[in-house]
Amino acid sequence: MNVLRWTVGLSVLALCAAPAMAQSAVQTAFDYNLTSCDCACEPQCACEPECKCDSGCCESSCGCEASCGCECGNSCCSDSCGCGMFGCCMMDCCLGDPCTLQNYLTPCCSDYSYGGWIGVGYYDENERLSSAPNDGAAFLDYPSHFNLDQAWVYAEKTASASCCCADYGFRFDMLYGVDAQKTQAFGNDNNGWDVSWDNGPYGWAIPQFYGEVAYGDWSVKIGHFFTIIGYEVVPDTGNFFYSHSYTMFDSEPFTHTGVLGTYSGNDCVTLYAGWTLGWDTGFDQADGGSNWLGGVSVDLTDDVTVAWCQTAGNFGLRSAGQSGYSQSVVASANVSDSLEYVLQSDWVTTDGFYGDPTFHAEDYGINQYLFYTLSDCWKVGGRMEWWKTNTVTDSGRSTSFYEVTGGVNYKPHANVVIRPEIRYNWSPTTLYSNLNGAPYNNTVFAIDGVFTF
């Protein structure tokens, strides 16, 4: 509990030290979901019909404005278009709108959306704690290959309701690639759902398949969906870095099956409350999994947001049928128009651990991220992490693991982002090298490209 108080204290200290800023939340990656025609109008409480679009373009009465784009003249971007102070030097950075399959087939303002992306990459070493090819101990566990990480497609209808109307929606995601095996419902204990859909290091996964209903400020998901715990996410389009933190991979669930309600009636506060069948399950209940999933996200100012989310109860396979508790505190702040800072603190404790109902497992983690936007095409970032656990050492002794990562996001096209990075891993433990025949400390160079459609 002293560690918990210390980590939460760090979050509060960072927030108190942050100056006034310009946006409401950290944007960790570029916006991959821009459309050339986006209806911005919202129905009022009198249940007015939603504004639609005519002839492939939004009506002015809908409050839709054509995107500024970049007006290039004399090989230089217009400052009014937000191309950035380095836009003229860095290939002008006139990206325009991305091409999407939906805009080509069913352009503008459909009630349904669909699309996807392809992520391919290369890295010269395993991302620790992984040490053997395809050992499943990290996302980047198949080194020295040109990998198809994620071939991802999705279909969605967002449940959007005014204060006196109801609506329904759904979401379906399917993934193929080397990331699929880490995203499957491995919390199942009988190879159900997508667990057995493997082909060597590659595989298939269905990380989301849920229905949604909404009424006014309330919405409820029912089915299989991504967790609200943590900061980093599974989809390539949601992260700045190619690699992932220890905390994300080893101390957080990826998916849940159950029910999750969201209340967004306050402009500054969003509440979450739900129940799930443990961690990482796909329509199954391993070891009696049954736990609370909930939290709160608060905009303290226009530039500072804090989210506190928890799971509590029986995590299923993760806690070996015993009780557990986890929490993640994520504080994000815009220090300036270009500079973003994120502080994350995680704590997980369970009375059992993966097949051993007598092992008391405990993890702690503190991650810090710093991002600087040079232009619409270029963004640089860094991550520093301390992660401590007793689950990968002998005799239950806790050991600290560290990593520092630096990288760049470059967008040569509105549909493409390239993410090179260098990561250094280190730890004082010698057990790892004794068990795996290789030193733990290593430097990893990685680069990937993400192509959206």
Short mmCIF file of C-alpha atoms in Angstrom, two decimals:
data_model
loop_
_atom_site.label_atom_id
_atom_site.label_comp_id
_atom_site.label_asym_id
_atom_site.label_seq_id
_atom_site.Cartn_x
_atom_site.Cartn_y
_atom_site.Cartn_z
CA MET A 1 0.00 0.00 0.00
CA ASN A 2 3.00 2.36 0.55
CA VAL A 3 3.93 1.84 -3.09
CA LEU A 4 0.33 2.54 -4.14
CA ARG A 5 0.25 5.78 -2.16
CA TRP A 6 3.61 6.76 -3.65
CA THR A 7 2.58 6.13 -7.26
CA VAL A 8 -0.74 7.96 -6.88
CA GLY A 9 1.18 10.78 -5.21
CA LEU A 10 3.46 11.05 -8.22
CA SER A 11 0.38 11.38 -10.45
CA VAL A 12 -0.98 14.21 -8.31
CA LEU A 13 2.42 15.95 -8.16
CA ALA A 14 2.75 15.83 -11.94
CA LEU A 15 -0.68 17.35 -12.36
CA CYS A 16 -0.01 20.13 -9.87
CA ALA A 17 3.20 21.01 -11.68
CA ALA A 18 1.65 21.13 -15.15
CA PRO A 19 1.06 24.62 -16.58
CA ALA A 20 -1.99 25.71 -18.51
CA MET A 21 -2.31 23.98 -21.88
CA ALA A 22 -4.33 23.88 -25.09
CA GLN A 23 -6.24 20.62 -25.59
CA SER A 24 -8.22 18.21 -23.44
CA ALA A 25 -6.28 14.94 -23.78
CA VAL A 26 -3.07 13.45 -25.08
CA GLN A 27 -3.16 12.26 -28.69
CA THR A 28 -0.62 9.44 -28.75
CA ALA A 29 -0.76 8.81 -32.50
CA PHE A 30 -1.99 10.52 -35.61
CA ASP A 31 -5.72 10.60 -36.34
CA TYR A 32 -6.31 7.76 -38.76
CA ASN A 33 -10.07 8.25 -38.99
CA LEU A 34 -10.43 11.58 -40.72
CA THR A 35 -13.15 11.77 -43.36
CA SER A 36 -13.65 14.27 -46.14
CA CYS A 37 -17.23 14.93 -45.08
CA ASP A 38 -18.11 14.75 -41.39
CA CYS A 39 -21.53 15.80 -40.10
CA ALA A 40 -20.93 17.67 -36.87
CA CYS A 41 -24.51 18.51 -35.92
CA GLU A 42 -26.16 16.74 -32.99
CA PRO A 43 -29.91 16.30 -32.49
CA GLN A 44 -31.45 18.31 -29.66
CA CYS A 45 -33.57 17.09 -26.75
CA ALA A 46 -36.71 17.59 -28.83
CA CYS A 47 -35.64 14.59 -30.89
CA GLU A 48 -35.01 16.49 -34.08
CA PRO A 49 -33.91 14.29 -36.97
CA GLU A 50 -30.19 14.16 -37.54
CA CYS A 51 -28.76 16.35 -40.28
CA LYS A 52 -27.86 14.38 -43.38
CA CYS A 53 -25.65 15.04 -46.35
CA ASP A 54 -26.69 15.70 -49.92
CA SER A 55 -24.76 15.00 -53.09
CA GLY A 56 -21.75 13.69 -51.24
CA CYS A 57 -21.24 16.87 -49.26
CA CYS A 58 -22.55 18.18 -45.95
CA GLU A 59 -25.22 20.85 -45.78
CA SER A 60 -24.03 24.10 -44.31
CA SER A 61 -26.91 23.98 -41.84
CA CYS A 62 -25.41 20.86 -40.32
CA GLY A 63 -22.48 22.85 -39.05
CA CYS A 64 -20.16 20.95 -41.37
CA GLU A 65 -17.21 22.85 -42.71
CA ALA A 66 -14.86 21.66 -45.39
CA SER A 67 -11.52 20.66 -43.94
CA CYS A 68 -8.87 23.33 -44.26
CA GLY A 69 -6.37 21.07 -45.89
CA CYS A 70 -3.05 22.60 -46.85
CA GLU A 71 -2.95 25.25 -49.49
CA CYS A 72 0.47 24.81 -50.97
CA GLY A 73 2.05 27.70 -52.74
CA ASN A 74 5.66 28.17 -53.71
CA SER A 75 6.44 24.73 -52.25
CA CYS A 76 5.39 25.91 -48.83
CA CYS A 77 2.36 25.17 -46.65
CA SER A 78 -0.05 27.79 -45.48
CA ASP A 79 0.36 28.46 -41.75
CA SER A 80 -3.39 28.89 -41.43
CA CYS A 81 -3.83 25.25 -42.29
CA GLY A 82 -1.93 24.12 -39.21
CA CYS A 83 0.91 22.53 -41.14
CA GLY A 84 3.36 23.33 -38.36
CA MET A 85 6.40 25.54 -38.04
CA PHE A 86 8.58 22.94 -39.77
CA GLY A 87 6.08 22.24 -42.57
CA CYS A 88 8.05 24.06 -45.28
CA CYS A 89 11.25 22.21 -44.43
CA MET A 90 9.75 18.75 -44.00
CA MET A 91 8.32 17.91 -47.42
CA ASP A 92 5.69 20.67 -47.04
CA CYS A 93 3.48 18.27 -45.04
CA CYS A 94 0.38 18.85 -47.14
CA LEU A 95 -1.38 15.58 -46.39
CA GLY A 96 -5.01 16.34 -47.15
CA ASP A 97 -7.63 13.75 -46.26
CA PRO A 98 -6.92 10.00 -46.15
CA CYS A 99 -8.47 7.67 -48.68
CA THR A 100 -10.92 5.23 -47.11
CA LEU A 101 -12.73 2.21 -48.44
CA GLN A 102 -15.97 3.55 -47.02
CA ASN A 103 -15.68 6.93 -48.74
CA TYR A 104 -15.01 5.14 -52.03
CA LEU A 105 -17.84 2.61 -51.80
CA THR A 106 -20.47 4.38 -49.66
CA PRO A 107 -19.35 8.00 -49.34
CA CYS A 108 -20.27 10.39 -46.58
CA CYS A 109 -22.52 10.16 -43.57
CA SER A 110 -23.52 6.52 -43.51
CA ASP A 111 -24.95 5.20 -40.27
CA TYR A 112 -22.43 2.36 -40.55
CA SER A 113 -18.66 2.53 -40.75
CA TYR A 114 -16.06 0.00 -41.82
CA GLY A 115 -12.40 -0.10 -42.73
CA GLY A 116 -9.11 -1.33 -41.34
CA TRP A 117 -5.35 -1.22 -41.60
CA ILE A 118 -2.27 -3.30 -42.34
CA GLY A 119 0.75 -3.15 -40.04
CA VAL A 120 4.08 -4.64 -41.12
CA GLY A 121 7.41 -4.43 -39.31
CA TYR A 122 10.91 -5.65 -38.52
CA TYR A 123 12.96 -5.84 -35.29
CA ASP A 124 16.41 -7.31 -34.68
CA GLU A 125 15.91 -8.64 -31.12
CA ASN A 126 13.08 -9.95 -28.97
CA GLU A 127 11.24 -7.42 -26.88
CA ARG A 128 11.93 -8.52 -23.31
CA LEU A 129 10.55 -10.47 -21.40
CA SER A 130 10.57 -12.59 -24.58
CA SER A 131 13.75 -14.51 -25.37
CA ALA A 132 12.77 -17.25 -27.86
CA PRO A 133 11.04 -16.90 -31.25
CA ASN A 134 7.27 -17.00 -30.96
CA ASP A 135 7.30 -17.66 -27.20
CA GLY A 136 4.31 -15.38 -26.60
CA ALA A 137 6.09 -13.44 -23.85
CA ALA A 138 5.84 -10.08 -25.68
CA PHE A 139 4.27 -8.62 -28.79
CA LEU A 140 7.63 -8.38 -30.58
CA ASP A 141 8.68 -12.02 -30.16
CA TYR A 142 9.52 -13.07 -33.76
CA PRO A 143 12.72 -11.14 -34.55
CA SER A 144 14.79 -10.92 -37.73
CA HIS A 145 11.72 -11.40 -39.91
CA PHE A 146 9.65 -9.01 -41.98
CA ASN A 147 6.37 -9.64 -40.17
CA LEU A 148 2.75 -9.00 -40.97
CA ASP A 149 1.77 -7.81 -37.50
CA GLN A 150 -1.84 -6.80 -38.04
CA ALA A 151 -4.15 -7.21 -41.01
CA TRP A 152 -7.22 -5.71 -39.36
CA VAL A 153 -10.78 -5.12 -40.54
CA TYR A 154 -13.76 -3.79 -38.62
CA ALA A 155 -17.41 -2.93 -39.05
CA GLU A 156 -19.28 -0.65 -36.66
CA LYS A 157 -22.45 1.22 -35.97
CA THR A 158 -22.13 3.64 -33.08
CA ALA A 159 -25.08 3.83 -30.72
CA SER A 160 -25.79 7.56 -30.67
CA ALA A 161 -28.88 8.83 -28.88
CA SER A 162 -30.10 12.26 -27.87
CA CYS A 163 -31.41 12.95 -24.38
CA CYS A 164 -34.88 11.64 -25.19
CA CYS A 165 -34.17 9.01 -27.84
CA ALA A 166 -32.73 5.50 -27.93
CA ASP A 167 -30.36 3.96 -30.46
CA TYR A 168 -28.46 0.74 -31.01
CA GLY A 169 -25.05 -0.19 -32.39
CA PHE A 170 -22.47 -2.94 -32.72
CA ARG A 171 -18.77 -3.52 -33.34
CA PHE A 172 -16.93 -6.40 -35.01
CA ASP A 173 -13.14 -6.63 -35.36
CA MET A 174 -11.08 -9.39 -36.98
CA LEU A 175 -7.29 -9.61 -36.96
CA TYR A 176 -4.73 -11.78 -38.76
CA GLY A 177 -0.98 -11.65 -38.13
CA VAL A 178 1.71 -12.35 -35.55
CA ASP A 179 -0.10 -10.11 -33.03
CA ALA A 180 -3.22 -12.27 -33.16
CA GLN A 181 -1.99 -14.96 -30.75
CA LYS A 182 -1.37 -12.31 -28.09
CA THR A 183 -4.82 -10.84 -28.66
CA GLN A 184 -6.86 -14.05 -28.60
CA ALA A 185 -9.06 -14.97 -25.64
CA PHE A 186 -6.24 -16.82 -23.87
CA GLY A 187 -8.16 -16.46 -20.61
CA ASN A 188 -10.32 -19.34 -21.85
CA ASP A 189 -9.21 -22.74 -20.56
CA ASN A 190 -10.76 -24.95 -23.25
CA ASN A 191 -9.49 -23.47 -26.55
CA GLY A 192 -12.86 -21.81 -27.07
CA TRP A 193 -13.64 -18.72 -29.13
CA ASP A 194 -10.49 -17.83 -31.16
CA VAL A 195 -7.72 -19.44 -29.05
CA SER A 196 -6.91 -22.32 -31.42
CA TRP A 197 -6.85 -20.32 -34.67
CA ASP A 198 -3.07 -20.47 -35.13
CA ASN A 199 -0.74 -21.15 -38.02
CA GLY A 200 2.85 -21.16 -36.73
CA PRO A 201 3.66 -17.68 -35.41
CA TYR A 202 0.60 -16.32 -37.23
CA GLY A 203 -3.04 -16.62 -36.28
CA TRP A 204 -6.53 -15.16 -36.28
CA ALA A 205 -8.34 -13.28 -33.52
CA ILE A 206 -11.71 -11.62 -32.98
CA PRO A 207 -10.85 -9.07 -30.27
CA GLN A 208 -14.25 -7.36 -30.36
CA PHE A 209 -17.77 -8.58 -31.06
CA TYR A 210 -20.45 -6.74 -29.12
CA GLY A 211 -23.80 -5.04 -29.34
CA GLU A 212 -24.55 -1.64 -27.85
CA VAL A 213 -27.67 0.22 -26.77
CA ALA A 214 -27.88 3.88 -25.83
CA TYR A 215 -30.46 6.18 -24.31
CA GLY A 216 -29.66 9.81 -23.66
CA ASP A 217 -26.34 10.00 -21.80
CA TRP A 218 -26.18 6.26 -21.12
CA SER A 219 -24.78 3.47 -23.27
CA VAL A 220 -24.25 -0.24 -22.57
CA LYS A 221 -21.99 -2.70 -24.39
CA ILE A 222 -22.85 -6.41 -24.23
CA GLY A 223 -20.41 -8.97 -25.59
CA HIS A 224 -16.66 -9.16 -26.19
CA PHE A 225 -14.80 -5.83 -26.06
CA PHE A 226 -11.46 -4.15 -25.33
CA THR A 227 -10.59 -3.26 -21.75
CA ILE A 228 -10.70 0.28 -20.37
CA ILE A 229 -7.64 -0.48 -18.20
CA GLY A 230 -4.34 1.21 -19.00
CA TYR A 231 -2.98 3.60 -21.60
CA GLU A 232 -1.52 1.59 -24.49
CA VAL A 233 -3.86 -0.47 -26.67
CA VAL A 234 -3.66 -3.46 -29.01
CA PRO A 235 -4.54 -1.76 -32.35
CA ASP A 236 -1.52 -0.27 -34.14
CA THR A 237 -3.50 2.87 -34.90
CA GLY A 238 -3.86 3.75 -31.21
CA ASN A 239 -0.20 3.86 -30.14
CA PHE A 240 2.78 6.07 -30.81
CA PHE A 241 5.33 3.26 -30.34
CA TYR A 242 5.68 -0.01 -32.23
CA SER A 243 6.73 -1.87 -29.06
CA HIS A 244 4.71 -2.07 -25.85
CA SER A 245 5.47 -1.52 -22.19
CA TYR A 246 5.91 -4.40 -19.73
CA THR A 247 2.99 -2.99 -17.79
CA MET A 248 0.62 -3.18 -20.73
CA PHE A 249 1.55 -6.73 -21.75
CA ASP A 250 2.02 -8.35 -18.33
CA SER A 251 -0.16 -6.42 -15.87
CA GLU A 252 -3.30 -5.52 -17.79
CA PRO A 253 -6.13 -7.40 -19.50
CA PHE A 254 -6.60 -6.89 -23.22
CA THR A 255 -10.23 -7.94 -23.64
CA HIS A 256 -13.30 -8.87 -21.60
CA THR A 257 -16.60 -10.61 -22.17
CA GLY A 258 -19.50 -9.15 -20.25
CA VAL A 259 -21.41 -5.91 -19.83
CA LEU A 260 -20.01 -2.37 -19.61
CA GLY A 261 -22.10 0.75 -19.04
CA THR A 262 -20.95 4.31 -19.73
CA TYR A 263 -22.45 7.56 -18.46
CA SER A 264 -21.36 10.78 -20.17
CA GLY A 265 -23.94 13.27 -18.94
CA ASN A 266 -21.32 15.61 -17.49
CA ASP A 267 -19.01 17.49 -19.86
CA CYS A 268 -16.05 16.89 -17.58
CA VAL A 269 -16.74 13.43 -16.12
CA THR A 270 -17.30 10.02 -17.73
CA LEU A 271 -18.28 7.04 -15.56
CA TYR A 272 -17.84 3.32 -16.35
CA ALA A 273 -19.42 0.37 -14.55
CA GLY A 274 -19.71 -3.25 -15.60
CA TRP A 275 -19.23 -6.94 -14.95
CA THR A 276 -17.10 -9.42 -16.92
CA LEU A 277 -16.13 -13.10 -16.99
CA GLY A 278 -12.59 -12.41 -15.79
CA TRP A 279 -9.62 -11.29 -17.87
CA ASP A 280 -9.12 -12.05 -21.58
CA THR A 281 -12.04 -14.43 -21.99
CA GLY A 282 -14.09 -14.99 -25.12
CA PHE A 283 -17.65 -15.93 -24.17
CA ASP A 284 -16.31 -18.38 -21.58
CA GLN A 285 -15.76 -18.49 -17.82
CA ALA A 286 -12.44 -20.04 -16.79
CA ASP A 287 -11.91 -20.90 -13.10
CA GLY A 288 -15.18 -19.22 -12.19
CA GLY A 289 -14.07 -15.79 -13.44
CA SER A 290 -16.37 -12.98 -12.33
CA ASN A 291 -15.19 -9.43 -11.68
CA TRP A 292 -16.09 -5.78 -11.52
CA LEU A 293 -14.85 -3.49 -14.30
CA GLY A 294 -15.28 0.23 -13.88
CA GLY A 295 -13.75 3.61 -13.39
CA VAL A 296 -13.97 7.33 -13.94
CA SER A 297 -12.35 9.81 -16.32
CA VAL A 298 -12.21 13.47 -15.28
CA ASP A 299 -11.16 16.54 -17.26
CA LEU A 300 -9.56 18.60 -14.51
CA THR A 301 -8.96 21.45 -16.96
CA ASP A 302 -9.17 21.86 -20.71
CA ASP A 303 -5.64 20.45 -20.85
CA VAL A 304 -5.41 17.87 -18.04
CA THR A 305 -7.31 14.56 -17.87
CA VAL A 306 -7.09 11.83 -15.22
CA ALA A 307 -8.59 8.35 -15.58
CA TRP A 308 -8.81 5.82 -12.74
CA CYS A 309 -10.05 2.36 -13.76
CA GLN A 310 -10.21 -0.91 -11.80
CA THR A 311 -11.01 -4.59 -11.93
CA ALA A 312 -11.91 -6.47 -8.75
CA GLY A 313 -13.00 -10.04 -8.07
CA ASN A 314 -12.10 -13.37 -9.64
CA PHE A 315 -9.97 -12.76 -12.75
CA GLY A 316 -10.37 -16.37 -13.89
CA LEU A 317 -7.23 -17.95 -15.34
CA ARG A 318 -5.07 -14.95 -14.40
CA SER A 319 -5.86 -15.32 -10.68
CA ALA A 320 -6.30 -19.15 -10.79
CA GLY A 321 -9.87 -18.81 -9.56
CA GLN A 322 -8.90 -16.65 -6.58
CA SER A 323 -9.67 -13.02 -5.82
CA GLY A 324 -7.70 -10.08 -7.11
CA TYR A 325 -7.65 -6.33 -7.60
CA SER A 326 -6.05 -4.10 -10.24
CA GLN A 327 -6.07 -0.41 -10.93
CA SER A 328 -4.62 1.92 -13.50
CA VAL A 329 -4.25 5.68 -13.07
CA VAL A 330 -3.49 7.60 -16.27
CA ALA A 331 -2.86 11.35 -16.18
CA SER A 332 -2.40 13.18 -19.49
CA ALA A 333 -1.54 16.82 -19.99
CA ASN A 334 -0.87 19.15 -22.90
CA VAL A 335 2.05 21.24 -21.74
CA SER A 336 1.82 23.35 -24.88
CA ASP A 337 0.27 23.17 -28.33
CA SER A 338 3.06 20.79 -29.35
CA LEU A 339 4.22 19.08 -26.13
CA GLU A 340 2.26 16.25 -24.47
CA TYR A 341 3.05 14.37 -21.23
CA VAL A 342 1.49 11.18 -19.86
CA LEU A 343 2.02 9.51 -16.49
CA GLN A 344 0.63 6.03 -15.84
CA SER A 345 0.66 4.03 -12.60
CA ASP A 346 -0.55 0.39 -12.40
CA TRP A 347 -0.98 -1.99 -9.47
CA VAL A 348 -2.16 -5.62 -9.64
CA THR A 349 -2.52 -8.08 -6.77
CA THR A 350 -4.03 -11.58 -6.92
CA ASP A 351 -4.24 -14.49 -4.46
CA GLY A 352 -3.49 -16.98 -7.25
CA PHE A 353 -1.64 -16.95 -10.55
CA TYR A 354 -2.10 -19.04 -13.73
CA GLY A 355 -2.76 -22.52 -12.37
CA ASP A 356 -1.39 -21.95 -8.86
CA PRO A 357 -4.19 -20.88 -6.47
CA THR A 358 -1.68 -20.47 -3.59
CA PHE A 359 0.74 -18.01 -5.24
CA HIS A 360 0.21 -14.40 -4.20
CA ALA A 361 1.19 -12.32 -7.24
CA GLU A 362 1.85 -8.60 -7.21
CA ASP A 363 2.89 -6.14 -9.93
CA TYR A 364 3.70 -2.43 -9.85
CA GLY A 365 4.45 -0.16 -12.76
CA ILE A 366 5.13 3.49 -13.53
CA ASN A 367 5.33 4.66 -17.15
CA GLN A 368 6.12 8.14 -18.40
CA TYR A 369 5.62 9.36 -21.98
CA LEU A 370 6.64 12.60 -23.64
CA PHE A 371 5.57 13.54 -27.20
CA TYR A 372 6.47 16.55 -29.30
CA THR A 373 4.66 17.38 -32.54
CA LEU A 374 6.92 19.00 -35.11
CA SER A 375 4.31 19.18 -37.86
CA ASP A 376 1.35 17.22 -39.19
CA CYS A 377 3.89 14.81 -40.70
CA TRP A 378 6.46 14.47 -37.91
CA LYS A 379 6.18 13.61 -34.24
CA VAL A 380 8.88 12.47 -31.78
CA GLY A 381 8.41 10.69 -28.47
CA GLY A 382 10.01 8.94 -25.54
CA ARG A 383 8.93 6.40 -22.93
CA MET A 384 10.55 5.45 -19.60
CA GLU A 385 9.25 2.55 -17.53
CA TRP A 386 9.82 0.88 -14.18
CA TRP A 387 7.97 -2.41 -13.68
CA LYS A 388 8.30 -4.61 -10.58
CA THR A 389 6.85 -8.11 -10.19
CA ASN A 390 7.26 -11.36 -8.28
CA THR A 391 5.80 -13.51 -11.07
CA VAL A 392 8.90 -14.07 -13.23
CA THR A 393 11.54 -14.67 -10.53
CA ASP A 394 12.32 -17.52 -8.16
CA SER A 395 10.84 -17.96 -4.67
CA GLY A 396 8.36 -15.15 -5.22
CA ARG A 397 10.99 -12.44 -4.80
CA SER A 398 10.08 -9.17 -6.48
CA THR A 399 12.42 -7.88 -9.17
CA SER A 400 12.50 -4.60 -11.04
CA PHE A 401 12.63 -4.35 -14.83
CA TYR A 402 13.32 -1.18 -16.79
CA GLU A 403 13.09 0.05 -20.36
CA VAL A 404 13.58 3.33 -22.16
CA THR A 405 12.35 3.88 -25.72
CA GLY A 406 12.75 6.70 -28.19
CA GLY A 407 11.04 6.94 -31.53
CA VAL A 408 9.63 8.95 -34.41
CA ASN A 409 6.30 8.91 -36.22
CA TYR A 410 6.52 10.04 -39.84
CA LYS A 411 3.51 10.39 -42.15
CA PRO A 412 4.54 10.49 -45.81
CA HIS A 413 0.87 10.14 -46.78
CA ALA A 414 -2.45 10.66 -45.05
CA ASN A 415 -2.95 6.85 -44.96
CA VAL A 416 0.57 5.88 -43.91
CA VAL A 417 2.64 6.24 -40.74
CA ILE A 418 6.18 4.89 -40.30
CA ARG A 419 7.40 4.29 -36.73
CA PRO A 420 11.13 3.64 -36.16
CA GLU A 421 12.31 3.27 -32.56
CA ILE A 422 15.24 2.22 -30.39
CA ARG A 423 14.60 0.51 -27.05
CA TYR A 424 16.96 -0.48 -24.24
CA ASN A 425 15.90 -3.10 -21.64
CA TRP A 426 17.71 -3.81 -18.40
CA SER A 427 17.23 -5.48 -15.02
CA PRO A 428 19.42 -6.37 -11.99
CA THR A 429 18.17 -9.98 -11.99
CA THR A 430 20.47 -12.84 -13.05
CA LEU A 431 17.75 -15.50 -12.95
CA TYR A 432 16.55 -14.61 -16.42
CA SER A 433 19.93 -15.33 -18.03
CA ASN A 434 20.26 -18.55 -16.03
CA LEU A 435 16.90 -19.82 -17.27
CA ASN A 436 17.05 -18.62 -20.87
CA GLY A 437 20.76 -18.80 -21.70
CA ALA A 438 20.97 -15.16 -22.77
CA PRO A 439 21.52 -11.90 -20.89
CA TYR A 440 18.40 -9.92 -20.14
CA ASN A 441 19.85 -6.52 -20.97
CA ASN A 442 19.58 -5.73 -24.67
CA THR A 443 19.03 -3.02 -27.24
CA VAL A 444 16.28 -3.46 -29.83
CA PHE A 445 15.90 -1.58 -33.10
CA ALA A 446 12.40 -1.79 -34.55
CA ILE A 447 10.52 -0.17 -37.40
CA ASP A 448 7.04 -0.68 -38.78
CA GLY A 449 4.58 0.88 -41.17
CA VAL A 450 0.82 1.16 -40.72
CA PHE A 451 -1.39 1.57 -43.81
CA THR A 452 -5.03 2.45 -43.22
CA PHE A 453 -7.95 2.01 -45.58
#
